[in-house]
CSV table of C-alpha atoms in Angstrom, one decimal:
chain,number,residue,atom,x,y,z
W,63,MET,CA,32.2,141.5,-98.8
W,64,ARG,CA,32.3,142.7,-95.2
W,65,ASP,CA,35.2,144.9,-94.0
W,66,HIS,CA,38.0,143.1,-92.2
W,67,ASP,CA,38.3,143.8,-88.5
W,68,PRO,CA,41.9,143.2,-87.4
W,69,ASP,CA,41.1,143.2,-83.6
W,70,SER,CA,38.4,140.5,-84.1
W,71,SER,CA,40.6,138.4,-86.3
W,72,ALA,CA,43.5,138.7,-83.9
W,73,ALA,CA,41.4,137.6,-81.0
W,74,ALA,CA,40.0,134.7,-82.9
W,75,ASP,CA,43.5,133.6,-83.9
W,76,ALA,CA,44.8,134.0,-80.4
W,77,ALA,CA,42.0,131.8,-79.0
W,78,THR,CA,42.7,129.1,-81.6
W,79,VAL,CA,46.5,129.1,-81.1
W,80,ALA,CA,46.0,129.0,-77.3
W,81,ALA,CA,43.9,125.9,-77.7
W,82,HIS,CA,46.6,124.2,-79.7
W,83,TRP,CA,49.3,125.1,-77.2
W,84,LEU,CA,47.2,123.9,-74.3
W,85,ALA,CA,46.4,120.6,-76.0
W,86,ARG,CA,50.1,120.1,-76.7
W,87,ARG,CA,51.1,120.8,-73.1
W,88,LEU,CA,48.7,118.1,-71.9
W,89,ASP,CA,50.9,115.5,-73.5
W,90,ALA,CA,53.8,115.7,-71.1
W,91,ALA,CA,55.7,112.8,-72.6
W,92,ARG,CA,56.1,114.7,-75.9
W,93,TRP,CA,56.5,118.2,-74.5
W,94,THR,CA,60.1,119.3,-75.0
W,95,GLU,CA,62.3,122.2,-73.8
W,96,ARG,CA,62.0,123.7,-77.3
W,97,ASP,CA,58.2,123.5,-77.1
W,98,GLU,CA,58.4,125.3,-73.7
W,99,ALA,CA,60.6,128.0,-75.1
W,100,GLU,CA,58.4,128.6,-78.2
W,101,TRP,CA,55.2,128.6,-76.1
W,102,ARG,CA,56.7,131.2,-73.7
W,103,ALA,CA,57.8,133.3,-76.6
W,104,TRP,CA,54.3,133.2,-78.1
W,105,CYS,CA,52.7,134.2,-74.7
W,106,ASP,CA,55.3,137.1,-74.3
W,107,ALA,CA,54.7,138.4,-77.8
W,108,SER,CA,51.3,139.8,-76.9
W,109,ILE,CA,49.1,140.5,-73.9
W,110,ARG,CA,46.2,139.1,-76.0
W,111,ASN,CA,48.1,135.8,-76.4
W,112,GLU,CA,48.8,135.5,-72.6
W,113,GLU,CA,45.1,136.2,-71.8
W,114,ALA,CA,43.9,133.8,-74.4
W,115,PHE,CA,46.0,131.0,-73.0
W,116,ARG,CA,44.9,131.7,-69.4
W,117,HIS,CA,41.3,131.7,-70.5
W,118,ALA,CA,41.8,128.3,-72.2
W,119,GLU,CA,43.4,127.0,-69.0
W,120,ALA,CA,40.5,128.2,-66.9
W,121,ALA,CA,38.0,126.6,-69.4
W,122,LEU,CA,39.9,123.3,-69.2
W,123,ALA,CA,40.0,123.4,-65.4
W,124,GLU,CA,36.2,123.8,-65.4
W,125,MET,CA,35.8,121.0,-67.9
W,126,SER,CA,37.9,118.6,-65.9
W,127,ARG,CA,35.2,118.3,-63.3
W,128,PRO,CA,33.4,114.9,-63.7
W,129,GLU,CA,30.0,116.5,-64.1
W,130,ALA,CA,31.2,119.2,-66.5
W,131,PHE,CA,30.3,117.6,-69.8
W,132,PRO,CA,27.6,114.8,-69.7
W,133,PRO,CA,26.8,113.3,-73.0
W,134,GLY,CA,23.5,115.3,-73.5
W,135,GLU,CA,25.3,118.6,-73.1
W,136,ILE,CA,28.1,117.5,-75.5
W,137,ALA,CA,25.4,116.6,-78.1
W,138,ALA,CA,23.8,120.0,-77.6
W,139,VAL,CA,27.1,121.8,-78.1
W,140,LEU,CA,27.7,119.9,-81.2
W,141,ARG,CA,24.4,121.0,-82.6
W,142,HIS,CA,25.2,124.6,-81.8
W,143,ARG,CA,28.6,124.2,-83.4
W,144,ARG,CA,27.0,123.1,-86.6
W,145,ALA,CA,24.5,125.9,-86.5
W,146,ALA,CA,27.3,128.4,-85.8
W,147,LYS,CA,29.2,127.2,-88.8
W,148,ARG,CA,26.2,127.6,-91.0
W,149,ALA,CA,25.6,131.1,-89.6
W,150,HIS,CA,29.2,132.1,-90.2
W,151,CYS,CA,29.0,130.9,-93.8
W,152,VAL,CA,25.9,133.0,-94.5
W,153,SER,CA,26.4,136.2,-92.6
W,154,LEU,CA,27.9,137.0,-89.2
W,155,PRO,CA,28.5,140.3,-87.5
W,156,ARG,CA,32.1,141.0,-87.0
W,157,ARG,CA,31.7,141.3,-83.2
W,158,PHE,CA,30.7,137.6,-83.0
W,159,VAL,CA,33.8,136.3,-84.8
W,160,PRO,CA,36.1,136.0,-81.7
W,161,VAL,CA,33.2,134.7,-79.6
W,162,ILE,CA,32.5,131.9,-82.1
W,163,ALA,CA,36.2,131.2,-82.7
W,164,GLY,CA,36.8,131.0,-79.0
W,165,GLY,CA,33.8,128.8,-78.5
W,166,LEU,CA,34.9,126.4,-81.2
W,167,ALA,CA,38.4,126.3,-79.7
W,168,ALA,CA,36.9,125.6,-76.3
W,169,LEU,CA,34.7,122.9,-77.8
W,170,ALA,CA,37.8,121.3,-79.3
W,171,LEU,CA,39.3,121.3,-75.8
W,172,VAL,CA,36.2,119.7,-74.4
W,173,LEU,CA,36.1,116.9,-76.9
W,174,MET,CA,39.9,116.4,-76.7
W,175,PHE,CA,39.8,116.3,-72.9
W,176,ALA,CA,36.7,114.1,-72.9
W,177,VAL,CA,38.5,111.5,-75.1
W,178,LYS,CA,41.6,111.9,-73.0
W,179,ARG,CA,39.9,111.1,-69.8
W,180,ALA,CA,37.4,108.6,-71.2
W,181,THR,CA,39.8,105.7,-71.4
W,182,TRP,CA,43.3,105.2,-69.8
W,183,THR,CA,45.2,102.1,-70.8
W,184,HIS,CA,48.7,101.0,-69.7
W,185,GLU,CA,50.8,97.9,-69.2
W,186,PHE,CA,53.3,97.4,-66.5
W,187,SER,CA,55.8,94.6,-66.2
W,188,THR,CA,58.9,93.6,-64.2
W,189,ALA,CA,62.0,91.6,-65.0
W,190,ILE,CA,63.8,88.8,-63.1
W,191,ALA,CA,64.5,89.9,-59.5
W,192,GLU,CA,62.8,93.3,-60.1
W,193,ARG,CA,60.0,94.6,-58.0
W,194,ARG,CA,58.1,97.8,-58.8
W,195,GLU,CA,55.5,100.0,-57.2
W,196,VAL,CA,53.2,102.1,-59.4
W,197,GLU,CA,50.4,104.6,-58.8
W,198,LEU,CA,47.3,104.4,-61.0
W,199,PRO,CA,45.4,107.5,-62.1
W,200,ASP,CA,42.8,107.0,-59.3
W,201,GLY,CA,45.5,107.1,-56.7
W,202,SER,CA,45.4,103.3,-56.1
W,203,ARG,CA,48.9,101.7,-55.7
W,204,VAL,CA,50.1,98.4,-57.1
W,205,HIS,CA,53.2,96.6,-56.0
W,206,LEU,CA,54.5,94.1,-58.7
W,207,ASP,CA,56.6,91.1,-57.8
W,208,ALA,CA,59.4,89.9,-60.1
W,209,LEU,CA,58.3,88.6,-63.5
W,210,THR,CA,54.9,90.1,-63.3
W,211,ARG,CA,52.8,91.6,-66.1
W,212,LEU,CA,49.5,93.4,-65.9
W,213,ALA,CA,47.3,95.5,-68.2
W,214,CYS,CA,45.1,98.4,-67.0
W,215,VAL,CA,42.0,99.9,-68.6
W,216,PHE,CA,40.3,102.7,-66.7
W,217,ASP,CA,37.3,104.7,-67.9
W,218,SER,CA,34.4,106.8,-66.4
W,219,ALA,CA,32.6,103.7,-65.2
W,220,ASN,CA,35.2,101.0,-64.5
W,221,ARG,CA,38.7,100.4,-63.2
W,222,ARG,CA,39.9,97.1,-64.6
W,223,VAL,CA,43.3,95.4,-64.3
W,224,ARG,CA,44.2,92.1,-66.0
W,225,LEU,CA,47.0,90.1,-64.3
W,226,LEU,CA,48.7,88.3,-67.1
W,227,SER,CA,51.5,86.7,-65.1
W,228,GLY,CA,53.1,86.9,-61.7
W,229,ARG,CA,51.6,88.4,-58.6
W,230,ALA,CA,50.9,91.9,-57.1
W,231,THR,CA,49.3,93.6,-54.2
W,232,PHE,CA,46.6,96.3,-54.7
W,233,LEU,CA,45.9,99.1,-52.3
W,234,VAL,CA,42.7,100.5,-53.8
W,235,THR,CA,41.4,104.0,-53.5
W,236,PRO,CA,37.7,103.8,-52.6
W,237,ASP,CA,35.3,104.9,-55.4
W,238,ALA,CA,31.8,103.6,-55.1
W,239,ALA,CA,30.9,104.8,-58.6
W,240,ARG,CA,33.8,102.8,-60.1
W,241,PRO,CA,34.5,99.4,-58.6
W,242,PHE,CA,38.0,98.1,-59.0
W,243,GLU,CA,38.3,94.7,-60.7
W,244,VAL,CA,41.3,92.4,-61.2
W,245,LEU,CA,41.0,89.7,-63.8
W,246,ALA,CA,43.3,86.7,-63.5
W,247,ALA,CA,42.7,83.6,-65.7
W,248,ASN,CA,39.0,82.9,-65.3
W,249,ARG,CA,38.6,84.6,-62.0
W,250,SER,CA,37.4,88.1,-61.3
W,251,ILE,CA,38.3,89.9,-58.0
W,252,ARG,CA,36.0,93.0,-57.5
W,253,VAL,CA,36.3,95.6,-54.8
W,254,VAL,CA,35.6,99.2,-54.0
W,255,GLY,CA,38.4,100.0,-51.6
W,256,THR,CA,40.7,97.5,-49.9
W,257,PHE,CA,44.3,96.0,-49.7
W,258,PHE,CA,44.8,92.6,-51.2
W,259,GLU,CA,47.1,90.3,-53.2
W,260,VAL,CA,46.5,88.4,-56.4
W,261,GLY,CA,48.8,85.8,-57.9
W,262,LEU,CA,48.6,83.7,-61.0
W,263,GLU,CA,50.3,80.4,-61.7
W,264,PRO,CA,50.5,79.4,-65.4
W,265,GLY,CA,48.0,76.8,-66.6
W,266,GLY,CA,50.2,74.8,-69.0
W,267,ASP,CA,49.0,74.5,-72.6
W,268,THR,CA,45.5,75.9,-71.9
W,269,PRO,CA,44.9,79.5,-73.2
W,270,LEU,CA,46.2,82.0,-70.7
W,271,MET,CA,43.0,84.0,-70.4
W,272,GLN,CA,41.1,81.0,-69.0
W,273,ALA,CA,43.9,78.9,-67.4
W,274,GLY,CA,46.0,78.8,-64.3
W,275,THR,CA,45.7,78.8,-60.6
W,276,VAL,CA,44.7,82.0,-58.9
W,277,HIS,CA,45.7,82.9,-55.4
W,278,VAL,CA,43.9,85.8,-53.6
W,279,ALA,CA,44.8,87.0,-50.1
W,280,VAL,CA,43.0,89.9,-48.3
W,281,SER,CA,44.7,92.2,-45.8
W,282,LYS,CA,42.0,94.8,-45.4
W,283,GLY,CA,38.4,95.1,-46.6
W,284,ILE,CA,36.3,92.6,-48.5
W,285,VAL,CA,36.6,91.3,-52.1
W,286,SER,CA,34.0,89.6,-54.3
W,287,LEU,CA,35.6,86.6,-56.0
W,288,ARG,CA,33.8,85.4,-59.1
W,289,THR,CA,34.2,83.1,-62.1
W,290,VAL,CA,34.3,84.3,-65.7
W,291,ASP,CA,33.4,81.8,-68.3
W,292,ALA,CA,34.6,81.7,-71.9
W,293,ALA,CA,31.7,83.8,-73.1
W,294,GLY,CA,32.5,86.5,-70.5
W,295,ASN,CA,29.6,85.7,-68.2
W,296,ILE,CA,30.3,86.3,-64.6
W,297,THR,CA,28.8,84.5,-61.6
W,298,GLU,CA,29.5,85.5,-58.0
W,299,ASN,CA,30.9,82.7,-56.0
W,300,LEU,CA,32.1,84.0,-52.6
W,301,ARG,CA,33.1,87.0,-50.6
W,302,LEU,CA,36.6,87.0,-49.1
W,303,THR,CA,37.1,89.0,-45.9
W,304,ALA,CA,40.3,90.4,-44.3
W,305,GLY,CA,42.7,87.7,-43.0
W,306,LYS,CA,41.6,85.0,-45.4
W,307,GLN,CA,43.1,83.6,-48.6
W,308,VAL,CA,42.1,81.2,-51.4
W,309,THR,CA,43.9,79.1,-54.0
W,310,TRP,CA,41.6,78.4,-56.9
W,311,PRO,CA,42.7,76.4,-60.0
W,312,ALA,CA,40.8,77.3,-63.1
W,313,ASP,CA,39.5,73.8,-63.7
W,314,GLN,CA,38.0,73.4,-60.2
W,315,LEU,CA,34.5,74.5,-59.1
W,316,LEU,CA,35.5,75.4,-55.5
W,317,PRO,CA,38.6,77.1,-54.1
W,318,ARG,CA,40.8,76.0,-51.2
W,319,LEU,CA,40.1,78.5,-48.4
W,320,SER,CA,42.5,79.2,-45.5
W,321,ILE,CA,43.4,81.7,-42.9
W,322,LEU,CA,46.3,84.1,-43.3
W,323,SER,CA,48.8,83.6,-40.5
W,324,GLU,CA,50.1,86.7,-38.7
W,325,GLY,CA,52.7,88.5,-40.7
W,326,SER,CA,52.4,86.3,-43.8
W,327,PHE,CA,50.7,88.7,-46.2
W,328,ALA,CA,52.7,89.4,-49.3
W,329,THR,CA,56.1,88.9,-47.5
W,330,TRP,CA,57.8,88.8,-50.9
W,331,ARG,CA,57.7,92.6,-50.8
W,332,GLU,CA,60.3,92.4,-48.0
W,333,ASN,CA,62.5,89.7,-49.7
W,334,ARG,CA,61.0,87.0,-47.5
W,335,LEU,CA,59.2,84.0,-48.8
W,336,ARG,CA,57.2,82.3,-46.0
W,337,TYR,CA,55.8,78.8,-46.5
W,338,ARG,CA,53.6,76.5,-44.5
W,339,ASP,CA,53.5,72.9,-45.7
W,340,GLU,CA,54.1,74.0,-49.3
W,341,ALA,CA,55.3,71.8,-52.1
W,342,LEU,CA,58.9,72.0,-53.2
W,343,ALA,CA,57.8,72.6,-56.8
W,344,VAL,CA,56.2,75.9,-55.6
W,345,ILE,CA,59.3,77.0,-53.7
W,346,VAL,CA,61.4,76.4,-56.8
W,347,ARG,CA,59.0,78.3,-59.0
W,348,ASP,CA,59.0,81.2,-56.6
W,349,LEU,CA,62.8,81.3,-56.3
W,350,GLN,CA,63.1,81.2,-60.1
W,351,ARG,CA,61.5,84.7,-60.2
W,352,TYR,CA,64.7,86.1,-58.7
W,353,PHE,CA,67.3,83.9,-60.3
W,354,PRO,CA,68.6,84.8,-63.8
W,355,GLY,CA,69.6,81.2,-64.6
W,356,HIS,CA,67.8,77.9,-64.2
W,357,ILE,CA,66.8,76.0,-61.1
W,358,ALA,CA,66.0,72.4,-61.8
W,359,LEU,CA,64.6,69.4,-59.9
W,360,ALA,CA,66.7,66.4,-61.1
W,361,ASP,CA,64.0,64.0,-60.0
W,362,PRO,CA,60.3,64.8,-60.6
W,363,SER,CA,59.3,62.9,-57.5
W,364,LEU,CA,61.0,65.7,-55.4
W,365,ALA,CA,58.3,68.1,-56.5
W,366,GLY,CA,55.9,66.9,-53.8
W,367,LEU,CA,58.2,67.3,-50.8
W,368,ARG,CA,56.7,69.6,-48.2
W,369,VAL,CA,58.4,72.7,-46.9
W,370,THR,CA,57.7,74.9,-43.9
W,371,GLY,CA,59.9,77.8,-43.2
W,372,THR,CA,61.2,81.2,-44.5
W,373,LEU,CA,63.6,81.7,-47.4
W,374,HIS,CA,65.2,85.0,-48.6
W,375,SER,CA,64.6,85.9,-52.2
W,376,ASP,CA,67.5,88.3,-52.5
W,377,ASP,CA,69.9,85.4,-52.6
W,378,PRO,CA,68.2,82.5,-54.4
W,379,ALA,CA,71.3,80.3,-54.5
W,380,ALA,CA,71.7,80.5,-50.7
W,381,ALA,CA,68.0,79.8,-50.3
W,382,CYS,CA,68.3,76.6,-52.3
W,383,ASP,CA,71.3,75.6,-50.2
W,384,LEU,CA,69.1,76.0,-47.1
W,385,LEU,CA,66.7,73.4,-48.5
W,386,ARG,CA,69.4,70.8,-47.6
W,387,ASP,CA,68.7,71.4,-43.9
W,388,ILE,CA,65.0,70.6,-44.1
W,389,LEU,CA,64.7,68.1,-46.9
W,390,PRO,CA,66.5,64.9,-48.0
W,391,VAL,CA,68.2,66.6,-50.9
W,392,ARG,CA,71.5,67.9,-52.0
W,393,VAL,CA,72.1,71.0,-54.1
W,394,ARG,CA,74.7,71.4,-56.8
W,395,HIS,CA,75.9,74.5,-58.5
W,396,PRO,CA,77.5,73.4,-61.9
W,397,ASP,CA,78.1,77.1,-62.7
W,398,ALA,CA,76.8,80.5,-61.8
W,399,MET,CA,73.7,80.1,-64.0
W,400,HIS,CA,72.5,76.6,-62.9
W,401,ILE,CA,71.3,75.1,-59.7
W,402,VAL,CA,70.3,71.4,-59.5
W,403,ILE,CA,68.3,70.0,-56.6
W,404,GLU,CA,68.6,66.2,-56.4
W,405,ARG,CA,67.7,63.5,-54.0
W,406,ASP,CA,70.3,62.6,-51.4
W,407,PRO,CA,70.4,58.8,-51.2
W,408,ALA,CA,72.1,58.9,-47.8
W,409,ARG,CA,69.2,60.9,-46.3
W,410,ALA,CA,66.3,59.5,-48.3
W,411,PRO,CA,63.7,57.6,-46.1
W,412,ALA,CA,63.8,53.9,-46.4
W,413,ALA,CA,61.4,52.4,-48.9
W,414,VAL,CA,58.3,50.8,-47.5
W,415,PRO,CA,58.3,47.0,-48.3
C-alpha cells in the first residue's frame, strides 16, 4: 500500500467539494440563506477551499461558451475518464491524485452544465384580467394577454413555443442558428428575429393541438406561416411581412389576409380593443377575458351583428354598455357577476316581408 499524502488528498477533496458547491449555487431557486452561510464558511476555512472554488468557477465560465464542449470532445473526455479510473485502480503516483480528482470534478461540471443548457422548458399562464410580460433565456420578450397559456422548449438547435390558449406578442432576439417557432393549433409561425402577435381561438370539440382559429399579425420583420398535419409534417404556405395579418381556421386550406390599420397592432396591451367590422360574438369573447363573471348573448342571432370601434378592456361592464350606442341591443346587469346582452325590440330593424 502506498503512503498517504495529506496535501494531495486535501487538494482532491477541495476540488470535489468545490464542484458540489458550484453545482448547488447554479440552482438559484433552491439556494437558501443557510446555504450561502455554509458555503462562505467553507471557503473561509481554508485558502485551498477558496482557490478550488474559484478554479471551478473559471472552468465553468470557459465551459459556458457554445463551442466549449461539442459531442466529440465530450465522448473523448468520457473515454479518458474511464481510462483514468482504471489507472487509479491499478497504480497511480500520488502527485496525480489531485489532478485526476480535479479533472473528474470538472468533468462532472461539464456534463451537469451541458444537460442544464441542453433543454430549457417552462410554462407561462395568466388569469382573468391579468397581462404579463416575460423574458425568455435568449433575451426574447413575450407579452401575454389575459387567459393565455403557453409552453416553451429551448435547446441548442431550436426555440419553440406552443400557444395553448389566448394570445401573445413576441419580440424575438435574432439567432440565425436557432429559428424561433410558435405553434398554435395546426399552424407553425417560424422566424429568426421579428415582432409579431399570435392568437388562438378554441376549436370546439376537436382536439386542441389540431383545432381552432389562428390569428397572426406582424409588426416588424417577416414570418413563415405553415401548416402542421396530424403526423407532424410541415408544409410551407406563405410568408407574412410587416403590416399584414391573417386569420386562419384549422379546417380551411387558405387564410384570410388583410392589412393592419395604423395603430391597430396588439392594442390589447394598452387596454384598448379595436375592431373593424367584427362580429359581436368576437367582442364578447374578448371582453370575457377581463370579466370574472359571465357575459351572455340572450339571443344567438345577435352573434353576427357587426361592430366597428374601440372598447376599453379595463372596464368590461362599461364596454358592454357602450354596445347599446352602436347596436340594436340592450344590456342588463342582473348582479355584479352577470351581464346579459339582448335584442332591443324598439330598435331592431323591421323584418323584410
